PDB file of C-alpha atoms in Angstrom:
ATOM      1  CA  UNK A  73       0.000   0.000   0.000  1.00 97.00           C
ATOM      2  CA  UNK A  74       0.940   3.304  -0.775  1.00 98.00           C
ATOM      3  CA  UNK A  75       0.218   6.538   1.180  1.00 98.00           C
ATOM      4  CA  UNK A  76      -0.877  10.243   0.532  1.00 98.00           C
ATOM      5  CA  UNK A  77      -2.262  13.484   1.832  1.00 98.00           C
ATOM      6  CA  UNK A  78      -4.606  15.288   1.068  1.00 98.00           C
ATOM      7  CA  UNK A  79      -3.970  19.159   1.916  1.00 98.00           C
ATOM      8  CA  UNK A  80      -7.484  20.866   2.783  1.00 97.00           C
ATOM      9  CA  UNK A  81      -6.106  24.260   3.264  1.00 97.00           C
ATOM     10  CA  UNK A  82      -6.500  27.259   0.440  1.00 97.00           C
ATOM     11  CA  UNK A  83      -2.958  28.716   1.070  1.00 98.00           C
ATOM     12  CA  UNK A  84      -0.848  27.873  -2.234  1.00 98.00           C
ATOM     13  CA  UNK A  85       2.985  28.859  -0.348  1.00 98.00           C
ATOM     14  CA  UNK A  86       1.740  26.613   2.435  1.00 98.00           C
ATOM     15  CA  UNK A  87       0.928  23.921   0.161  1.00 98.00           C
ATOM     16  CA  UNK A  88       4.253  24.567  -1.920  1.00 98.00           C
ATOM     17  CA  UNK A  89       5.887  24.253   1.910  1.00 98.00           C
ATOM     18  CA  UNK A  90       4.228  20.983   2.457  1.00 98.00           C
ATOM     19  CA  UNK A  91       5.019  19.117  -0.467  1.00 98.00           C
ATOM     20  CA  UNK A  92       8.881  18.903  -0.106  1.00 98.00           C
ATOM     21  CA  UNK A  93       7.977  17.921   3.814  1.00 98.00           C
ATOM     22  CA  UNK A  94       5.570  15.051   2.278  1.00 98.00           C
ATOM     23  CA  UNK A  95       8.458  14.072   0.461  1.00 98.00           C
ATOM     24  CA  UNK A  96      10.814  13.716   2.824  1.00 98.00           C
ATOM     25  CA  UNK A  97       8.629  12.284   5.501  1.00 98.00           C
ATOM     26  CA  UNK A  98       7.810   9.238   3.247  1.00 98.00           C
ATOM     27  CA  UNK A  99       4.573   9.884   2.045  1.00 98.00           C
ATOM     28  CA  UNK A 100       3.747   8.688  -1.601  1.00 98.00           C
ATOM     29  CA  UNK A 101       1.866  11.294  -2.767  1.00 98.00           C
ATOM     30  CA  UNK A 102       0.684  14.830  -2.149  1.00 99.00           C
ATOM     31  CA  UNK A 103      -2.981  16.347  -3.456  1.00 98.00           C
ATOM     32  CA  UNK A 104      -4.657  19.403  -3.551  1.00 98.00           C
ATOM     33  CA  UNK A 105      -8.528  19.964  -3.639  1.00 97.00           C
ATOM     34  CA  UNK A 106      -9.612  21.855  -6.708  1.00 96.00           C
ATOM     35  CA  UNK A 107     -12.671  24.244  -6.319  1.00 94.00           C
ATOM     36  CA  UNK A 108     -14.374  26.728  -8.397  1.00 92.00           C
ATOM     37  CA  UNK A 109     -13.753  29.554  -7.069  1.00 94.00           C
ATOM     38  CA  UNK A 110     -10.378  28.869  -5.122  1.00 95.00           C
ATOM     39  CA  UNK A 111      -6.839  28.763  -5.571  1.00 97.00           C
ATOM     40  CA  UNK A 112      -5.852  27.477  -8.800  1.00 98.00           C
ATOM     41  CA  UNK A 113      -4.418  23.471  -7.959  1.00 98.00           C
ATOM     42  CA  UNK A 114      -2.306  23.285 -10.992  1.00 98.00           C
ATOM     43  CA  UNK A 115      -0.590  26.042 -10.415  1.00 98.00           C
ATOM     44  CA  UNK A 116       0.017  25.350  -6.766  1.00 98.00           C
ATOM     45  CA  UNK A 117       0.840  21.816  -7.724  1.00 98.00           C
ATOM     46  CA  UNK A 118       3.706  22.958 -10.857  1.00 98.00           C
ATOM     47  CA  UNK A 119       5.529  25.094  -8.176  1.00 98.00           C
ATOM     48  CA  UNK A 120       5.329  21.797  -6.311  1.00 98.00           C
ATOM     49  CA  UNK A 121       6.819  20.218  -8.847  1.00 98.00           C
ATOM     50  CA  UNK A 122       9.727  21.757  -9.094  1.00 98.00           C
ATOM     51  CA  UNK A 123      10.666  21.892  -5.140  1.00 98.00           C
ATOM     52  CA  UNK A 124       9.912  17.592  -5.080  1.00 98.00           C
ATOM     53  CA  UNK A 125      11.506  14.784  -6.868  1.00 98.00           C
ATOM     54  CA  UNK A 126       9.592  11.395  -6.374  1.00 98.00           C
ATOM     55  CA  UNK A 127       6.445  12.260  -4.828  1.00 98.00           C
ATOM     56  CA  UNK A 128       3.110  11.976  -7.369  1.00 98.00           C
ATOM     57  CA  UNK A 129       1.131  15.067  -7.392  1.00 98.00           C
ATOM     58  CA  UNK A 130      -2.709  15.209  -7.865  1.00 98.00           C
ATOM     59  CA  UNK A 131      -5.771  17.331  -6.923  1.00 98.00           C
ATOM     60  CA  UNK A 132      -8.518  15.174  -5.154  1.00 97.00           C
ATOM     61  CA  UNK A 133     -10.709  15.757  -6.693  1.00 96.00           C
ATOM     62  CA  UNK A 134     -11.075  17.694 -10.457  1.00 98.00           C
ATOM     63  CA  UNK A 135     -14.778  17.707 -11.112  1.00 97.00           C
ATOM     64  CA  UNK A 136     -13.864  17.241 -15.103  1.00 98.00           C
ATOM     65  CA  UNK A 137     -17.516  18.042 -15.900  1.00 97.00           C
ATOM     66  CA  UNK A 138     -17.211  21.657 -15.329  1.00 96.00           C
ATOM     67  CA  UNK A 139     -13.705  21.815 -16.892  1.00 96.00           C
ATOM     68  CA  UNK A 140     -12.970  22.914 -20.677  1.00 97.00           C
ATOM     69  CA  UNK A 141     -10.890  19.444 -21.422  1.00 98.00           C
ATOM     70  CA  UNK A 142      -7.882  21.258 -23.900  1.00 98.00           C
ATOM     71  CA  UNK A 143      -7.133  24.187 -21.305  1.00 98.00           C
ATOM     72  CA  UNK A 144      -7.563  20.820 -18.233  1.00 98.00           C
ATOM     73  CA  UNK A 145      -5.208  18.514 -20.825  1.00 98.00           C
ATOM     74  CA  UNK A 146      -3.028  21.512 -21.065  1.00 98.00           C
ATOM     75  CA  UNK A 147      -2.667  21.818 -17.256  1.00 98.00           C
ATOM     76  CA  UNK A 148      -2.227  18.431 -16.599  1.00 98.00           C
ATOM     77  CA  UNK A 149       0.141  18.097 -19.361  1.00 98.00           C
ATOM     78  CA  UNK A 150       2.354  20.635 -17.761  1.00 98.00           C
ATOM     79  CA  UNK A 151       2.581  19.676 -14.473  1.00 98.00           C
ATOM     80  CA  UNK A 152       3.483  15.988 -15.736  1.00 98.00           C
ATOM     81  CA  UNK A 153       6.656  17.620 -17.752  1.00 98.00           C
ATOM     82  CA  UNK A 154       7.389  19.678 -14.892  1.00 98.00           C
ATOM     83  CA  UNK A 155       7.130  16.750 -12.741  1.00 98.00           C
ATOM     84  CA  UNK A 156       9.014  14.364 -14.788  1.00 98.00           C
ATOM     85  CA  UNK A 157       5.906  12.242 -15.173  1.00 98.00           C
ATOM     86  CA  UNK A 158       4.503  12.376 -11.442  1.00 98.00           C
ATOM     87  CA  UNK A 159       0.965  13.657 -12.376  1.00 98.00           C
ATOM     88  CA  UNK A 160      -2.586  11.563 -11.161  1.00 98.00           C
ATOM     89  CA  UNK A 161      -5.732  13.082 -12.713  1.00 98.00           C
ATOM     90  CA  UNK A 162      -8.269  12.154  -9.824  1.00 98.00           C
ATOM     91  CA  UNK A 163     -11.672  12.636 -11.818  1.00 98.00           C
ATOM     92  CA  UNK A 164     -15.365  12.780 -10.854  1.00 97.00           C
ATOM     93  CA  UNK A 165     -19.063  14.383 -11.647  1.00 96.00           C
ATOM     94  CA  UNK A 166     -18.748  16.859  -9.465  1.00 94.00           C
ATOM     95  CA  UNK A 167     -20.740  18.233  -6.508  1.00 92.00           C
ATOM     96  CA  UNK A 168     -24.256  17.894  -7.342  1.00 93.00           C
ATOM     97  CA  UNK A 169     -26.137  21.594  -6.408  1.00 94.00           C
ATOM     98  CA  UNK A 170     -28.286  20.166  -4.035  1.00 91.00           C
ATOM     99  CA  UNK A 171     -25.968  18.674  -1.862  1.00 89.00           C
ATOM    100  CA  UNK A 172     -23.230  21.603  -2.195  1.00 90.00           C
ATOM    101  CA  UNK A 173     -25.008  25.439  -3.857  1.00 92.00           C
ATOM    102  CA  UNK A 174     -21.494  26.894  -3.048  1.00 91.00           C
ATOM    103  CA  UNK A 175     -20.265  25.107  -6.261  1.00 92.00           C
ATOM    104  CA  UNK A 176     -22.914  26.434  -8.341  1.00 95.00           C
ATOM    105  CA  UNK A 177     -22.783  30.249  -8.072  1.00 95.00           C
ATOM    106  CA  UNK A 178     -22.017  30.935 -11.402  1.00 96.00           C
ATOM    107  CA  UNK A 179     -24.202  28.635 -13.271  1.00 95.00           C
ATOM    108  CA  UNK A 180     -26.971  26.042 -12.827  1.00 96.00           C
ATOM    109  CA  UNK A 181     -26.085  22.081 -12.324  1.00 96.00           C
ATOM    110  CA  UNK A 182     -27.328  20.603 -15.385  1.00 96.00           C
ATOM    111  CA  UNK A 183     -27.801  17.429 -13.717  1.00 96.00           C
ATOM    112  CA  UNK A 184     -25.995  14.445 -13.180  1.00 94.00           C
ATOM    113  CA  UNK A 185     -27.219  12.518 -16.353  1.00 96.00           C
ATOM    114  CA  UNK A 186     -25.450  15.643 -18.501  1.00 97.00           C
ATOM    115  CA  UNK A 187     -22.391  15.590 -16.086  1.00 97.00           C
ATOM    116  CA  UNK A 188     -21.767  12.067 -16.889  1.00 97.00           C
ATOM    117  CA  UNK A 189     -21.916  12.777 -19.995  1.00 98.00           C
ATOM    118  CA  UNK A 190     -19.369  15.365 -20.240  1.00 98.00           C
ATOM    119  CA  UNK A 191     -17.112  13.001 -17.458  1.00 98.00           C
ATOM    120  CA  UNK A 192     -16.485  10.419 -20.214  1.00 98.00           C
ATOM    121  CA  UNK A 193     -16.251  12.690 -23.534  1.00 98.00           C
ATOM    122  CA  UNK A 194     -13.656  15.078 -21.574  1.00 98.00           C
ATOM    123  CA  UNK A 195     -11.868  11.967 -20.723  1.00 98.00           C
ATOM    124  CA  UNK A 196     -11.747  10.589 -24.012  1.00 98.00           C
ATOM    125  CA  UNK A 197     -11.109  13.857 -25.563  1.00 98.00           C
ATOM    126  CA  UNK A 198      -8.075  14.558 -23.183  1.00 98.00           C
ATOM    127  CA  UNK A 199      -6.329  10.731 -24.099  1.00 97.00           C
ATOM    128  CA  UNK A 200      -5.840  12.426 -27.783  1.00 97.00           C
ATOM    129  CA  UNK A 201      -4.853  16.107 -26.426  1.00 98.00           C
ATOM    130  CA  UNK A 202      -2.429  14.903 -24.052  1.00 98.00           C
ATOM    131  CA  UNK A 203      -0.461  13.453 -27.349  1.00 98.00           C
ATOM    132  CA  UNK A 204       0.347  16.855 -28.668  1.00 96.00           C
ATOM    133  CA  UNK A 205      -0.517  15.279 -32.652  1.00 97.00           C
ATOM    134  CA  UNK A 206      -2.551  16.557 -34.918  1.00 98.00           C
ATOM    135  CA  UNK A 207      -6.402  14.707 -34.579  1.00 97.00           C
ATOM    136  CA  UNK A 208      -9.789  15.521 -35.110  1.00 98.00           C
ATOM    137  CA  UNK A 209     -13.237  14.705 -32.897  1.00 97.00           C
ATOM    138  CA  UNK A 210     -16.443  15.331 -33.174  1.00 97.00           C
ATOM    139  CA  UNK A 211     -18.276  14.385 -30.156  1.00 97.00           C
ATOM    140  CA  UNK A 212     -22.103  15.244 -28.496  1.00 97.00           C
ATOM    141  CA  UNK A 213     -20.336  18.063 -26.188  1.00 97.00           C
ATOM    142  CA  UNK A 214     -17.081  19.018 -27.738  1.00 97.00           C
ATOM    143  CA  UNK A 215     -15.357  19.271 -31.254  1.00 97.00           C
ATOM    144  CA  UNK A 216     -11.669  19.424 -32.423  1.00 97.00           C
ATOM    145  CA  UNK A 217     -10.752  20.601 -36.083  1.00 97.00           C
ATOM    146  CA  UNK A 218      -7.774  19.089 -37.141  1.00 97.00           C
ATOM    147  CA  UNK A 219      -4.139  21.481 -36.940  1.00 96.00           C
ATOM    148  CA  UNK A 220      -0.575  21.112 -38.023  1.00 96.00           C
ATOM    149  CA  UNK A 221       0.357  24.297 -36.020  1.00 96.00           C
ATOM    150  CA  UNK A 222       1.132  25.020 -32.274  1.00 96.00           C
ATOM    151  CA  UNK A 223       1.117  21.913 -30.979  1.00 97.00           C
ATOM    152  CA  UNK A 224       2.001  21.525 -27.292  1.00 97.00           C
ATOM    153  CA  UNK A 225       4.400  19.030 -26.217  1.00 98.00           C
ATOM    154  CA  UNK A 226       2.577  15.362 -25.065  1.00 98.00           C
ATOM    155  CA  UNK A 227       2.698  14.027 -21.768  1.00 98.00           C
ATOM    156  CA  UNK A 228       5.175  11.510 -20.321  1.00 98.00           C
ATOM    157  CA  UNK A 229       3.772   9.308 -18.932  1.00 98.00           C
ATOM    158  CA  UNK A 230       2.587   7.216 -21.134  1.00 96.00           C
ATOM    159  CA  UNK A 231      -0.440   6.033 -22.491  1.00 96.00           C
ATOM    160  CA  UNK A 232      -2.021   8.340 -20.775  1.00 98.00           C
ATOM    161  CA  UNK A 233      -1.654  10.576 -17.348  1.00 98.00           C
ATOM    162  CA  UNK A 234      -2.975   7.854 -14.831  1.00 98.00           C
ATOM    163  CA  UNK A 235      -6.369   8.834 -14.035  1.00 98.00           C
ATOM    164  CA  UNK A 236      -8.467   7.738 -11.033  1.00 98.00           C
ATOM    165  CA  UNK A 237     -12.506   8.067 -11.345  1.00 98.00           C
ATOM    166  CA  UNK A 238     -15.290   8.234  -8.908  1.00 98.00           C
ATOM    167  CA  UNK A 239     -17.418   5.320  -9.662  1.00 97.00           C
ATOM    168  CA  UNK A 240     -20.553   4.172  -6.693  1.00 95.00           C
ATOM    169  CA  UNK A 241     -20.651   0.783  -5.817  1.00 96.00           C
ATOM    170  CA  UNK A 242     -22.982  -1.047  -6.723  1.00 95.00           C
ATOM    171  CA  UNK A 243     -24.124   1.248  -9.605  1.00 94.00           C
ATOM    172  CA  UNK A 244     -22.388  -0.692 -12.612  1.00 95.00           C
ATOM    173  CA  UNK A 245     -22.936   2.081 -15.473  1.00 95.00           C
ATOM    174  CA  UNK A 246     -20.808   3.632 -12.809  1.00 96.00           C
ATOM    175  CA  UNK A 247     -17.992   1.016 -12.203  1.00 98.00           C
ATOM    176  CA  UNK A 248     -18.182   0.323 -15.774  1.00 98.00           C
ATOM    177  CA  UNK A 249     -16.230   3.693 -16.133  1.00 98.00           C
ATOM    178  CA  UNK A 250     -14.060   2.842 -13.290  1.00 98.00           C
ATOM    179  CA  UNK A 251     -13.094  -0.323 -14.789  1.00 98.00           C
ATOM    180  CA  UNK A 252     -11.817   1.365 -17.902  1.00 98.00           C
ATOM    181  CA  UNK A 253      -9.514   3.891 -16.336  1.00 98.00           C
ATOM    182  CA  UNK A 254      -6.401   3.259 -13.903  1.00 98.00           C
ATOM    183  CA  UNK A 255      -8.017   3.756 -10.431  1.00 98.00           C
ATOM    184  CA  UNK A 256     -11.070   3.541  -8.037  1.00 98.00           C
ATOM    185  CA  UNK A 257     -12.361   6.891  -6.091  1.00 98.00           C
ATOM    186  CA  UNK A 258     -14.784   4.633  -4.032  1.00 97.00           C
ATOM    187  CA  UNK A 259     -18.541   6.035  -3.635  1.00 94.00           C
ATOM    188  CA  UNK A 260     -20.924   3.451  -1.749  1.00 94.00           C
ATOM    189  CA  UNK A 261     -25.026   3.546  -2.222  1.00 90.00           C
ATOM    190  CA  UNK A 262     -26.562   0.999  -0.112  1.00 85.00           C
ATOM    191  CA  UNK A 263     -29.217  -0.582  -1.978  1.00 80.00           C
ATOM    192  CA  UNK A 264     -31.898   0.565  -0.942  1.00 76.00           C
ATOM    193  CA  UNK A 265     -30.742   4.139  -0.349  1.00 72.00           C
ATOM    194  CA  UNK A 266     -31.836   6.983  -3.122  1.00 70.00           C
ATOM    195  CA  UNK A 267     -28.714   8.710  -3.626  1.00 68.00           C
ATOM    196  CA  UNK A 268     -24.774   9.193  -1.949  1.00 68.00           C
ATOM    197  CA  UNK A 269     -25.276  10.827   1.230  1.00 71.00           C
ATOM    198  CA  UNK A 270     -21.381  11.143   2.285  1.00 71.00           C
ATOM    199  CA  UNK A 271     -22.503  10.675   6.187  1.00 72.00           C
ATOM    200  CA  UNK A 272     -24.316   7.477   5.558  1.00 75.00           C
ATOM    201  CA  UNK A 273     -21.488   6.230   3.435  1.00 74.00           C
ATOM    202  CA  UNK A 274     -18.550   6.072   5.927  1.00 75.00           C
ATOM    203  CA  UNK A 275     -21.083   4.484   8.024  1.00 83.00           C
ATOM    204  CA  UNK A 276     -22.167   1.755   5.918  1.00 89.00           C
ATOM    205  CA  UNK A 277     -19.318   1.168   4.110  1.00 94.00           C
ATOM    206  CA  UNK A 278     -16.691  -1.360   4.830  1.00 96.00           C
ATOM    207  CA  UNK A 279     -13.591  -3.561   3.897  1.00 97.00           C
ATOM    208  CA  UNK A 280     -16.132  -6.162   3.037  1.00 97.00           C
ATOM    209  CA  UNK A 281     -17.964  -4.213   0.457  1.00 97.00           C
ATOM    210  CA  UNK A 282     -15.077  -2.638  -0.789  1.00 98.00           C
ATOM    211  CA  UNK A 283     -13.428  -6.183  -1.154  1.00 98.00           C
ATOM    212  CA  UNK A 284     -16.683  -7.111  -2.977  1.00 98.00           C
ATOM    213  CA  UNK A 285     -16.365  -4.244  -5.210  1.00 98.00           C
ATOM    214  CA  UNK A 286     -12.752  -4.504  -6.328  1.00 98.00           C
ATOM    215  CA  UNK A 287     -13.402  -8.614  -7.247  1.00 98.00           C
ATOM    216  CA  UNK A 288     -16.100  -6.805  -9.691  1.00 98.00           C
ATOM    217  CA  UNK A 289     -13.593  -4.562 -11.118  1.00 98.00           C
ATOM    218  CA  UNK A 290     -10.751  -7.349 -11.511  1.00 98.00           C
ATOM    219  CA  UNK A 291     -13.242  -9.551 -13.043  1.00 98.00           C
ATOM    220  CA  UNK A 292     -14.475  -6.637 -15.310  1.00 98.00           C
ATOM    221  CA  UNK A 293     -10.999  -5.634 -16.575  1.00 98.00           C
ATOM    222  CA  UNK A 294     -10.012  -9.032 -17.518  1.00 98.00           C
ATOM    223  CA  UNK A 295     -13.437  -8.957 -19.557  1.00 98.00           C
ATOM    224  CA  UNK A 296     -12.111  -6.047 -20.846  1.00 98.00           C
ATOM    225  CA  UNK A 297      -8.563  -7.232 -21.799  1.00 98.00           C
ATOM    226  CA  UNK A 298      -6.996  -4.754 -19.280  1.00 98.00           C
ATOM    227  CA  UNK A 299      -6.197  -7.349 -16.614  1.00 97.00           C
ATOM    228  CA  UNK A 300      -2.370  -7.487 -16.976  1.00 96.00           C
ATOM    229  CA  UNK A 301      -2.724  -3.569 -16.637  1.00 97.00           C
ATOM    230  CA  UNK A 302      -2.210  -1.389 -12.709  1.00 97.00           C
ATOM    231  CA  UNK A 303      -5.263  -0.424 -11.155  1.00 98.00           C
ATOM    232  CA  UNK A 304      -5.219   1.084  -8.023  1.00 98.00           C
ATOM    233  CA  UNK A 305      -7.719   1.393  -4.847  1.00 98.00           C
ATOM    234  CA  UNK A 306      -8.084   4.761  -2.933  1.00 98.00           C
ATOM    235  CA  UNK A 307      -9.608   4.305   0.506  1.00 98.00           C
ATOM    236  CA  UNK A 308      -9.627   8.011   1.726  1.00 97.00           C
ATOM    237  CA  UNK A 309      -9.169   8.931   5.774  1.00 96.00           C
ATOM    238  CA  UNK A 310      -7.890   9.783   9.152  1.00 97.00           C
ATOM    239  CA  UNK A 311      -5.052   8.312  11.202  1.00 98.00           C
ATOM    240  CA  UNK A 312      -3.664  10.263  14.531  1.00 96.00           C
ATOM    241  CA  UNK A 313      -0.264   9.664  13.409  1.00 97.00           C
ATOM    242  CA  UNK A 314       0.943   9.504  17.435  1.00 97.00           C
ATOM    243  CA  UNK A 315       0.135   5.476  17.760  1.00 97.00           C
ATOM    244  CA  UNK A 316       1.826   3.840  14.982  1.00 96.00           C
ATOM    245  CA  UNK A 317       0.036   0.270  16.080  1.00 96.00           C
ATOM    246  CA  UNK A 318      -3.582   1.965  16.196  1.00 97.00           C
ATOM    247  CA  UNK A 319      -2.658   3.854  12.810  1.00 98.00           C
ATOM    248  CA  UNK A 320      -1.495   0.452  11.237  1.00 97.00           C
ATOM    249  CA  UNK A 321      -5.184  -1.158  12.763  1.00 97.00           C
ATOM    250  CA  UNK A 322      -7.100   1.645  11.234  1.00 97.00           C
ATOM    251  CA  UNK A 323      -5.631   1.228   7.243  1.00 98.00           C
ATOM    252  CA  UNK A 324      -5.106  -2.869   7.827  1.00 98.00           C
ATOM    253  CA  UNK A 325      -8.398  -4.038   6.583  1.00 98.00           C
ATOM    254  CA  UNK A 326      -8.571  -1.443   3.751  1.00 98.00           C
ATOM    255  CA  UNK A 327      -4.944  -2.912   2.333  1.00 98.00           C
ATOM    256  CA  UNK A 328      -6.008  -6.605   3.363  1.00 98.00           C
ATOM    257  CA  UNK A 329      -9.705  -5.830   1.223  1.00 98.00           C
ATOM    258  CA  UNK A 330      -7.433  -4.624  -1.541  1.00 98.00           C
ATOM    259  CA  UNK A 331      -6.877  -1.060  -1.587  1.00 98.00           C
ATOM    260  CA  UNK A 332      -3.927   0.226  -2.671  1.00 98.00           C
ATOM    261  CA  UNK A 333      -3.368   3.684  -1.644  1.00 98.00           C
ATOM    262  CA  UNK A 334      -4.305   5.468   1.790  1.00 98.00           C
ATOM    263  CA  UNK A 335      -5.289   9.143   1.506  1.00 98.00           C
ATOM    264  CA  UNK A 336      -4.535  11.151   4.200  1.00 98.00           C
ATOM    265  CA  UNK A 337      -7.463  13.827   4.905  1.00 97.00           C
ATOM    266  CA  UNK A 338      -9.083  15.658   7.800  1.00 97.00           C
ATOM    267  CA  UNK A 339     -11.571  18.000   6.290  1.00 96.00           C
ATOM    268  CA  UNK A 340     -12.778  18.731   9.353  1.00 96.00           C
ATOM    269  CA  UNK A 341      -9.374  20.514  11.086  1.00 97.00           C
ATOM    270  CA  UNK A 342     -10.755  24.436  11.356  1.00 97.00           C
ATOM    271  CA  UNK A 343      -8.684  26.642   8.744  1.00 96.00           C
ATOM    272  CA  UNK A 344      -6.857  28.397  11.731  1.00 97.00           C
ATOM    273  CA  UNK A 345      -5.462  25.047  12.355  1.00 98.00           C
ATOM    274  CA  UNK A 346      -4.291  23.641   9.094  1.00 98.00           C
ATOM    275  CA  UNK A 347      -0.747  24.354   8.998  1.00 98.00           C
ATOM    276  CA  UNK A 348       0.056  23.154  12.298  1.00 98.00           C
ATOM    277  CA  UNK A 349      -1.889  20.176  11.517  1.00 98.00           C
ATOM    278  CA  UNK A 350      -0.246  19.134   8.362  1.00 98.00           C
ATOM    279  CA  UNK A 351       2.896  20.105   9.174  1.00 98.00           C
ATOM    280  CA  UNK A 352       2.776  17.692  12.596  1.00 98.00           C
ATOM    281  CA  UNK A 353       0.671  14.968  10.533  1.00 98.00           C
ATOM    282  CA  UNK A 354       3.435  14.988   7.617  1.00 98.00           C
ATOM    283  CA  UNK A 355       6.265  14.823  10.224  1.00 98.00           C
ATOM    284  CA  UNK A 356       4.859  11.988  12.194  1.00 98.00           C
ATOM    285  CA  UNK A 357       4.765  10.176   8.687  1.00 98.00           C
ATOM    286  CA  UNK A 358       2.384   7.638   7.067  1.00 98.00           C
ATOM    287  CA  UNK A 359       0.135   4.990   8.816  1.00 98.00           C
ATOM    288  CA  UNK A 360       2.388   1.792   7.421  1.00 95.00           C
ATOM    289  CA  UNK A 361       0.899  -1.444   7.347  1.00 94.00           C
ATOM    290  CA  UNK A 362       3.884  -4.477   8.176  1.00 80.00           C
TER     291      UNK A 362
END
């Protein structure tokens, strides 16, 4: 298992402070949320980029919906130069307005049947943009016209940036996505519950259904001829980082179900507090499983 944080602060020198610390505290990985009106992650995560060396950089999470995909590829694309090839594209629908109106001050959801729409055309469209060729596509949403001129430089890592998705278990048009890409956000729906409410989710869910859900995928991908291909499992949350053997209990039955990355996150540490907590959580170092 591999480990990252998850910086929840809006200050991009802190965040350009924390990476390097990330790095050499052992963590895996460092990500930034991206918002709509906030500070811009790309930016804050090319600056990190050139102050790290191995570390992977990512926002969690880009709501590609609400994203123009050439000026996103573009982005992404230059961190991953910058980076040496370090980037993770962590994708998803976005925050529906109903759950989250901050979001949506500038324009009106157009619903999550649209947004999933626009989720797999900008994902498609980026695999060609991120090659810096000359292409065309014609899609439902979104257009290229074919050009000889200006191309950008392509990405290096190779076929593609790696790119996690937000698919709910068990909704399978959902995982179906998932299964096609390089990584699993996990979002749980109890049967018989009518939409993603995050509070009953980290109730209900557990190793067991996430074990349940990643035999689906494996079994999908091989379907799909991608099962000699990574795939990795993000199981998000919060360690103390003071009890090394109560940290290691906490992410056990995640890696045992078959997750492969811990995310490091407390959304709930008041703004006041968020350097002092990530710079003591970094220190203390990631919650290792023997």
């Amino acid at each position: 298992m591999r480990h990252g944080f998850i910086f929840t602060g809006t200050d991009p020198e802190l965040a350009v402070e924390l990476a390097p610390l990330a790095e050499a505290s052992g963590w895996d990985a460092f990500f930034v949320w991206e918002g709509i009106w906030a500070t811009d992650p790309w930016a804050v995560l090319a600056a990190c980029a050139m102050v790290t060396e191995r570390i992977r950089l990512g926002t969690m999470l880009t709501p590609v919906p609400r994203r123009r995909p050439w000026e996103l590829a573009g982005q992404t694309m230059t961190v991953d130069r910058l980076s040496n090839g370090r980037v993770i594209l962590s994708a998803g629908l976005g925050v529906a307005e109903e759950v989250e109106d901050r979001f949506w001050i500038f324009e009106d959801d157009p619903g999550r049947r649209k947004r999933a729409e626009l989720l797999d055309e900008g994902l498609e469209f980026m695999e060609q943009l991120w090659q810096g060729e000359p292409f065309t596509y014609e899609g439902a949403h979104f257009h290229a016209k074919r050009t000889e001129t200006m191309l950008p430089p392509r990405i290096v890592q190779q076929p593609r940036i790696p790119t996690w998705v937000v698919g709910v278990w068990p909704r399978m048009k959902s995982m179906r996505r998932v299964a096609r890409y390089d990584g699993w956000i996990p979002n749980y729906a109890p049967p018989d519950a009518d939409g993603v409410d995050p509070d009953e989710q980290q109730r209900t869910y557990t190793p067991e259904i996430a074990a349940e859900a990643i035999a689906w995928i494996r079994d999908e991908r091989v379907r799909l001829g991608l099962g000699d291909r990574p795939f990795d499992v993000v199981q998000e949350g919060t360690t103390g980082g003071v009890d090394p053997r109560a940290d290691a209990a906490r992410v056990r039955p995640w890696a045992e179900a078959g997750a492969t990355w811990w995310l490091e996150s407390d959304w709930k540490v008041p703004a006041e507090r968020v350097a002092e907590y990530a710079r003591d959580r970094l220190r203390a170092g990631p919650p290792r499983v023997d």
